[in-house]
PDB file of C-alpha atoms in Angstrom:
ATOM      1  CA  MET A 240      33.678   4.181  14.778  1.00 85.00           C
ATOM      2  CA  PRO A 241      37.290   4.017  13.811  1.00 93.00           C
ATOM      3  CA  LEU A 242      38.274   3.326   9.972  1.00 93.00           C
ATOM      4  CA  GLN A 243      40.259   0.342   9.851  1.00 96.00           C
ATOM      5  CA  ASN A 244      42.996   2.310   8.643  1.00 95.00           C
ATOM      6  CA  ARG A 245      45.829   1.968  11.363  1.00 97.00           C
ATOM      7  CA  VAL A 246      48.593  -0.516  10.583  1.00 97.00           C
ATOM      8  CA  LEU A 247      50.397  -2.966  13.341  1.00 98.00           C
ATOM      9  CA  PRO A 248      53.820  -3.940  13.466  1.00 98.00           C
ATOM     10  CA  ASP A 249      52.369  -7.354  12.091  1.00 96.00           C
ATOM     11  CA  GLY A 250      51.144  -5.940   8.932  1.00 95.00           C
ATOM     12  CA  GLN A 251      48.078  -6.236   9.899  1.00 96.00           C
ATOM     13  CA  ILE A 252      45.622  -3.356   9.104  1.00 96.00           C
ATOM     14  CA  VAL A 253      42.804  -2.843  11.776  1.00 97.00           C
ATOM     15  CA  ALA A 254      39.904  -0.230  13.191  1.00 96.00           C
ATOM     16  CA  VAL A 255      41.245   1.296  16.119  1.00 96.00           C
ATOM     17  CA  SER A 256      40.798   4.473  17.810  1.00 92.00           C
ATOM     18  CA  ALA A 257      44.121   5.346  18.570  1.00 90.00           C
ATOM     19  CA  ARG A 258      45.988   8.332  16.844  1.00 85.00           C
ATOM     20  CA  GLY A 259      49.462   7.755  15.422  1.00 92.00           C
ATOM     21  CA  THR A 260      52.816   9.906  14.736  1.00 96.00           C
ATOM     22  CA  LEU A 261      52.867   9.096  10.910  1.00 97.00           C
ATOM     23  CA  THR A 262      50.525   8.194   7.823  1.00 96.00           C
ATOM     24  CA  GLY A 263      51.345   6.728   4.513  1.00 95.00           C
ATOM     25  CA  ASN A 264      50.357   5.130   1.281  1.00 93.00           C
ATOM     26  CA  ARG A 265      50.628   1.935  -1.016  1.00 95.00           C
ATOM     27  CA  GLY A 266      47.480   3.019  -2.935  1.00 94.00           C
ATOM     28  CA  ILE A 267      44.284   2.962  -3.472  1.00 93.00           C
ATOM     29  CA  LEU A 268      42.403   0.165  -0.995  1.00 94.00           C
ATOM     30  CA  HIS A 269      38.918   1.453  -0.041  1.00 93.00           C
ATOM     31  CA  GLY A 270      36.320   1.769  -1.877  1.00 91.00           C
ATOM     32  CA  PRO A 271      33.019   4.633  -1.876  1.00 87.00           C
ATOM     33  CA  GLY A 272      31.968   2.851   1.715  1.00 89.00           C
ATOM     34  CA  ARG A 273      35.353   4.052   3.068  1.00 92.00           C
ATOM     35  CA  THR A 274      36.142   0.417   3.777  1.00 93.00           C
ATOM     36  CA  LEU A 275      39.128  -1.819   2.684  1.00 93.00           C
ATOM     37  CA  GLY A 276      38.493  -4.272   0.068  1.00 90.00           C
ATOM     38  CA  THR A 277      41.095  -7.393  -0.040  1.00 92.00           C
ATOM     39  CA  ALA A 278      43.783  -5.853  -1.559  1.00 92.00           C
ATOM     40  CA  ARG A 279      46.094  -4.631   1.000  1.00 94.00           C
ATOM     41  CA  TRP A 280      48.372  -2.343  -2.032  1.00 95.00           C
ATOM     42  CA  ARG A 281      48.309  -1.568  -5.270  1.00 95.00           C
ATOM     43  CA  HIS A 282      52.487  -0.843  -5.693  1.00 96.00           C
ATOM     44  CA  LYS A 283      55.808  -1.285  -4.369  1.00 97.00           C
ATOM     45  CA  ALA A 284      56.089   2.219  -3.268  1.00 97.00           C
ATOM     46  CA  TRP A 285      54.728   1.765   0.208  1.00 98.00           C
ATOM     47  CA  ILE A 286      56.143   5.141   2.154  1.00 98.00           C
ATOM     48  CA  CYS A 287      55.611   6.552   5.397  1.00 98.00           C
ATOM     49  CA  CYS A 288      54.909  10.173   5.816  1.00 96.00           C
ATOM     50  CA  VAL A 289      53.871  13.302   8.445  1.00 96.00           C
ATOM     51  CA  LEU A 290      50.728  14.306   9.431  1.00 93.00           C
ATOM     52  CA  ASP A 291      50.657  17.671   8.832  1.00 83.00           C
ATOM     53  CA  TRP A 292      51.906  18.612   5.847  1.00 69.00           C
ATOM     54  CA  GLN A 293      51.855  22.536   4.131  1.00 69.00           C
ATOM     55  CA  GLY A 294      48.620  22.978   6.213  1.00 68.00           C
ATOM     56  CA  ARG A 295      46.745  20.683   4.139  1.00 71.00           C
ATOM     57  CA  LYS A 296      43.345  19.109   5.255  1.00 72.00           C
ATOM     58  CA  ARG A 297      41.362  15.903   3.872  1.00 78.00           C
ATOM     59  CA  GLN A 298      38.555  13.802   4.496  1.00 81.00           C
ATOM     60  CA  VAL A 299      40.528  10.328   5.452  1.00 84.00           C
ATOM     61  CA  MET A 300      39.738   7.605   3.061  1.00 85.00           C
ATOM     62  CA  THR A 301      37.328   9.962   0.746  1.00 86.00           C
ATOM     63  CA  GLY A 302      39.737  10.409  -2.288  1.00 78.00           C
ATOM     64  CA  ARG A 303      40.520   8.112  -4.926  1.00 74.00           C
ATOM     65  CA  ASN A 304      44.326   8.877  -5.056  1.00 81.00           C
ATOM     66  CA  TRP A 305      45.651   7.154  -2.382  1.00 89.00           C
ATOM     67  CA  THR A 306      44.245   5.766   1.006  1.00 94.00           C
ATOM     68  CA  GLU A 307      45.415   6.993   4.323  1.00 94.00           C
ATOM     69  CA  LEU A 308      47.288   4.291   6.485  1.00 96.00           C
ATOM     70  CA  PHE A 309      48.460   5.345  10.230  1.00 97.00           C
ATOM     71  CA  PHE A 310      51.401   4.163  12.149  1.00 98.00           C
ATOM     72  CA  LEU A 311      52.751   4.696  16.041  1.00 98.00           C
ATOM     73  CA  ASP A 312      55.733   5.906  14.855  1.00 98.00           C
ATOM     74  CA  GLU A 313      58.256   4.887  12.486  1.00 98.00           C
ATOM     75  CA  ALA A 314      59.777   1.894  13.621  1.00 98.00           C
ATOM     76  CA  THR A 315      56.451   0.590  13.535  1.00 98.00           C
ATOM     77  CA  ALA A 316      56.285   1.746   9.914  1.00 98.00           C
ATOM     78  CA  PHE A 317      59.491   0.286   9.371  1.00 98.00           C
ATOM     79  CA  ALA A 318      58.267  -3.530  10.865  1.00 98.00           C
ATOM     80  CA  ALA A 319      55.183  -3.423   8.572  1.00 98.00           C
ATOM     81  CA  GLY A 320      57.334  -3.078   5.511  1.00 98.00           C
ATOM     82  CA  HIS A 321      57.679   0.855   4.713  1.00 98.00           C
ATOM     83  CA  ARG A 322      60.230   3.075   4.185  1.00 98.00           C
ATOM     84  CA  PRO A 323      60.242   7.192   4.369  1.00 98.00           C
ATOM     85  CA  CYS A 324      58.777   9.335   1.775  1.00 98.00           C
ATOM     86  CA  ALA A 325      60.999  11.155  -0.612  1.00 97.00           C
ATOM     87  CA  TYR A 326      58.599  14.082  -0.961  1.00 95.00           C
ATOM     88  CA  CYS A 327      57.168  15.234   2.518  1.00 96.00           C
ATOM     89  CA  ARG A 328      60.516  13.447   4.792  1.00 97.00           C
ATOM     90  CA  ARG A 329      63.105  14.308   2.718  1.00 97.00           C
ATOM     91  CA  ALA A 330      65.545  14.253   5.161  1.00 98.00           C
ATOM     92  CA  ALA A 331      64.691  11.098   6.382  1.00 98.00           C
ATOM     93  CA  TYR A 332      64.746   9.275   3.069  1.00 98.00           C
ATOM     94  CA  ASN A 333      68.162  10.223   2.129  1.00 98.00           C
ATOM     95  CA  ARG A 334      69.345   9.035   5.721  1.00 98.00           C
ATOM     96  CA  TYR A 335      67.591   5.713   5.193  1.00 98.00           C
ATOM     97  CA  GLN A 336      68.891   5.532   1.844  1.00 98.00           C
ATOM     98  CA  ALA A 337      72.814   6.792   2.879  1.00 97.00           C
ATOM     99  CA  ALA A 338      72.373   3.866   5.380  1.00 97.00           C
ATOM    100  CA  TRP A 339      71.014   1.314   2.970  1.00 98.00           C
ATOM    101  CA  ALA A 340      74.302   2.225   0.608  1.00 97.00           C
ATOM    102  CA  LEU A 341      76.304   1.706   3.576  1.00 94.00           C
ATOM    103  CA  HIS A 342      75.116  -2.082   4.188  1.00 86.00           C
ATOM    104  CA  SER A 343      75.026  -2.578   0.253  1.00 87.00           C
ATOM    105  CA  GLU A 344      78.039  -0.615  -1.439  1.00 83.00           C
ATOM    106  CA  THR A 345      75.564   0.866  -3.829  1.00 89.00           C
ATOM    107  CA  THR A 346      73.343   4.064  -3.686  1.00 94.00           C
ATOM    108  CA  PRO A 347      70.257   2.776  -4.643  1.00 96.00           C
ATOM    109  CA  SER A 348      66.714   4.335  -6.099  1.00 97.00           C
ATOM    110  CA  ALA A 349      63.867   4.328  -4.834  1.00 98.00           C
ATOM    111  CA  PRO A 350      62.218   1.835  -7.312  1.00 98.00           C
ATOM    112  CA  GLN A 351      64.894  -0.316  -6.335  1.00 98.00           C
ATOM    113  CA  MET A 352      65.082  -0.265  -2.531  1.00 98.00           C
ATOM    114  CA  ASP A 353      60.867  -0.638  -3.033  1.00 98.00           C
ATOM    115  CA  ALA A 354      61.379  -3.952  -4.832  1.00 98.00           C
ATOM    116  CA  ALA A 355      64.014  -5.519  -2.310  1.00 98.00           C
ATOM    117  CA  LEU A 356      61.994  -4.458   0.158  1.00 98.00           C
ATOM    118  CA  HIS A 357      58.445  -5.696  -1.561  1.00 97.00           C
ATOM    119  CA  THR A 358      60.799  -9.165  -2.133  1.00 97.00           C
ATOM    120  CA  ALA A 359      61.318  -8.471   2.103  1.00 98.00           C
ATOM    121  CA  ARG A 360      58.067  -7.778   3.515  1.00 98.00           C
ATOM    122  CA  VAL A 361      55.096  -9.837   1.899  1.00 96.00           C
ATOM    123  CA  THR A 362      54.523 -13.008  -0.164  1.00 94.00           C
ATOM    124  CA  ARG A 363      52.175 -13.085  -3.169  1.00 87.00           C
ATOM    125  CA  THR A 364      49.734 -14.381  -1.124  1.00 88.00           C
ATOM    126  CA  ARG A 365      49.446 -11.282   1.321  1.00 88.00           C
ATOM    127  CA  GLN A 366      51.486 -12.982   4.104  1.00 93.00           C
ATOM    128  CA  LYS A 367      53.945 -11.269   6.084  1.00 97.00           C
ATOM    129  CA  ILE A 368      57.521 -12.369   5.375  1.00 98.00           C
ATOM    130  CA  THR A 369      59.512 -12.945   9.133  1.00 98.00           C
ATOM    131  CA  PHE A 370      62.378 -14.260   9.452  1.00 98.00           C
ATOM    132  CA  VAL A 371      64.297 -16.001  12.858  1.00 98.00           C
ATOM    133  CA  ALA A 372      67.387 -14.460  14.601  1.00 98.00           C
ATOM    134  CA  ASP A 373      69.283 -14.052  17.467  1.00 98.00           C
ATOM    135  CA  LEU A 374      68.174 -10.975  19.695  1.00 97.00           C
ATOM    136  CA  SER A 375      71.759 -10.544  20.828  1.00 97.00           C
ATOM    137  CA  ASP A 376      72.315  -9.626  16.598  1.00 97.00           C
ATOM    138  CA  LEU A 377      69.571  -7.296  16.180  1.00 98.00           C
ATOM    139  CA  PRO A 378      69.739  -3.505  16.365  1.00 98.00           C
ATOM    140  CA  SER A 379      67.701  -0.782  17.680  1.00 97.00           C
ATOM    141  CA  GLY A 380      64.745   0.001  16.163  1.00 97.00           C
ATOM    142  CA  THR A 381      63.803  -3.692  14.816  1.00 98.00           C
ATOM    143  CA  PHE A 382      60.157  -5.292  16.151  1.00 98.00           C
ATOM    144  CA  ILE A 383      59.773  -8.820  17.162  1.00 98.00           C
ATOM    145  CA  THR A 384      57.337 -11.282  18.384  1.00 98.00           C
ATOM    146  CA  TYR A 385      58.649 -12.214  22.285  1.00 97.00           C
ATOM    147  CA  HIS A 386      56.058 -13.901  24.687  1.00 94.00           C
ATOM    148  CA  ASP A 387      53.640 -13.974  21.186  1.00 96.00           C
ATOM    149  CA  ALA A 388      53.680 -10.612  20.626  1.00 97.00           C
ATOM    150  CA  PRO A 389      54.756  -7.717  19.398  1.00 98.00           C
ATOM    151  CA  HIS A 390      57.962  -5.508  20.695  1.00 98.00           C
ATOM    152  CA  LEU A 391      60.231  -3.404  19.895  1.00 98.00           C
ATOM    153  CA  VAL A 392      63.833  -3.390  20.480  1.00 97.00           C
ATOM    154  CA  THR A 393      66.273  -1.247  21.375  1.00 96.00           C
ATOM    155  CA  ARG A 394      69.932  -0.820  23.472  1.00 93.00           C
ATOM    156  CA  GLN A 395      68.894  -2.383  27.145  1.00 93.00           C
ATOM    157  CA  ALA A 396      65.029  -3.310  26.676  1.00 95.00           C
ATOM    158  CA  LEU A 397      62.033  -4.504  24.466  1.00 97.00           C
ATOM    159  CA  HIS A 398      59.006  -2.087  24.736  1.00 97.00           C
ATOM    160  CA  PRO A 399      55.549  -4.252  24.106  1.00 97.00           C
ATOM    161  CA  TYR A 400      53.340  -2.595  21.384  1.00 98.00           C
ATOM    162  CA  THR A 401      50.083  -1.573  21.573  1.00 97.00           C
ATOM    163  CA  PRO A 402      48.330   0.955  19.479  1.00 96.00           C
ATOM    164  CA  ASP A 403      47.774   3.422  21.635  1.00 96.00           C
ATOM    165  CA  GLY A 404      52.181   3.052  22.771  1.00 97.00           C
ATOM    166  CA  TYR A 405      54.757   0.991  24.475  1.00 97.00           C
ATOM    167  CA  GLY A 406      53.730  -0.674  27.741  1.00 95.00           C
ATOM    168  CA  ALA A 407      56.133  -1.298  30.369  1.00 94.00           C
ATOM    169  CA  SER A 408      59.856  -1.757  29.127  1.00 94.00           C
ATOM    170  CA  LEU A 409      61.752  -5.152  30.071  1.00 94.00           C
ATOM    171  CA  LEU A 410      65.012  -5.794  30.315  1.00 95.00           C
ATOM    172  CA  ARG A 411      66.842  -6.943  27.134  1.00 95.00           C
ATOM    173  CA  PRO A 412      67.644 -10.720  27.241  1.00 95.00           C
ATOM    174  CA  ALA A 413      71.767 -10.931  26.560  1.00 92.00           C
ATOM    175  CA  SER A 414      70.723 -13.815  23.703  1.00 91.00           C
ATOM    176  CA  ALA A 415      67.122 -15.230  22.641  1.00 95.00           C
ATOM    177  CA  THR A 416      66.265 -16.956  19.909  1.00 97.00           C
ATOM    178  CA  VAL A 417      63.089 -14.698  18.215  1.00 98.00           C
ATOM    179  CA  ARG A 418      60.794 -13.768  14.872  1.00 98.00           C
ATOM    180  CA  VAL A 419      61.751 -10.654  13.553  1.00 98.00           C
ATOM    181  CA  LEU A 420      58.770  -8.724  11.798  1.00 98.00           C
ATOM    182  CA  THR A 421      60.959  -5.818  10.369  1.00 98.00           C
ATOM    183  CA  PRO A 422      61.953  -6.717   6.800  1.00 98.00           C
ATOM    184  CA  ALA A 423      65.779  -7.598   6.432  1.00 98.00           C
ATOM    185  CA  PRO A 424      66.687  -4.715   4.424  1.00 98.00           C
ATOM    186  CA  SER A 425      65.579  -2.515   7.042  1.00 98.00           C
ATOM    187  CA  VAL A 426      67.026  -4.228   9.853  1.00 98.00           C
ATOM    188  CA  ALA A 427      70.659  -3.593   7.569  1.00 98.00           C
ATOM    189  CA  VAL A 428      69.664   0.066   7.695  1.00 98.00           C
ATOM    190  CA  LEU A 429      69.073   0.046  10.931  1.00 98.00           C
ATOM    191  CA  ALA A 430      72.112  -1.479  11.920  1.00 98.00           C
ATOM    192  CA  ALA A 431      73.810   0.746   9.539  1.00 97.00           C
ATOM    193  CA  GLY A 432      72.780   3.734  11.975  1.00 96.00           C
ATOM    194  CA  TYR A 433      69.173   5.336  10.986  1.00 98.00           C
ATOM    195  CA  ALA A 434      67.699   5.768  14.235  1.00 96.00           C
ATOM    196  CA  PRO A 435      63.541   5.825  13.625  1.00 97.00           C
ATOM    197  CA  ASP A 436      61.525   8.882  15.131  1.00 96.00           C
ATOM    198  CA  LEU A 437      59.730   6.702  18.130  1.00 96.00           C
ATOM    199  CA  HIS A 438      56.490   7.618  20.032  1.00 96.00           C
ATOM    200  CA  SER A 439      57.127   9.507  23.094  1.00 93.00           C
ATOM    201  CA  SER A 440      55.460   6.805  25.354  1.00 94.00           C
ATOM    202  CA  ALA A 441      59.189   4.411  24.754  1.00 90.00           C
ATOM    203  CA  ASP A 442      61.253   7.279  26.674  1.00 73.00           C
ATOM    204  CA  ILE A 443      64.364   5.928  25.777  1.00 72.00           C
ATOM    205  CA  THR A 444      67.483   6.788  24.035  1.00 58.00           C
ATOM    206  CA  LEU A 445      68.322   4.691  20.726  1.00 57.00           C
TER     207      LEU A 445
END
């Protein structure tokens, strides 16, 4: 039976058999039975990490130092409120930080980014924060709700999300009022030029 450790763009953590391309964590969320409790984070440093780091092996959701979460790709991780890990994904972290500095006019520390992301991604009652915007104003790599389902935005298309990968793309409308799933700070990072790593099923160039 699949473990409950797959994170969707709308922030839900579900049990599915599909594999992701990135892992990450928010602290220890599981108990001895390899099941999640009620907590959905233990700290504000929500990161996304590589699956293979120096050939290390570990059994998922058994240790008591962190709970392994999984994402289809980096755009999905951003939508869920995560940022690149500064340890195993240092180059991506540096690009993310530099893009953040472009729109904020100051280079933030990791804790400063985490604090801003936390304010923008979730309420104290664990509800995901979203906002409304015009599709024409959104950069590639953003996730939105379109026709009541999560879609990845790219320059010319919308890509419907599934845990296994993206479905057949739709022509991006010139303008539409949509609900944005990606937290505002990461939308600004994307607008500043950060290109997230996408699952191969997207089959596009941002």
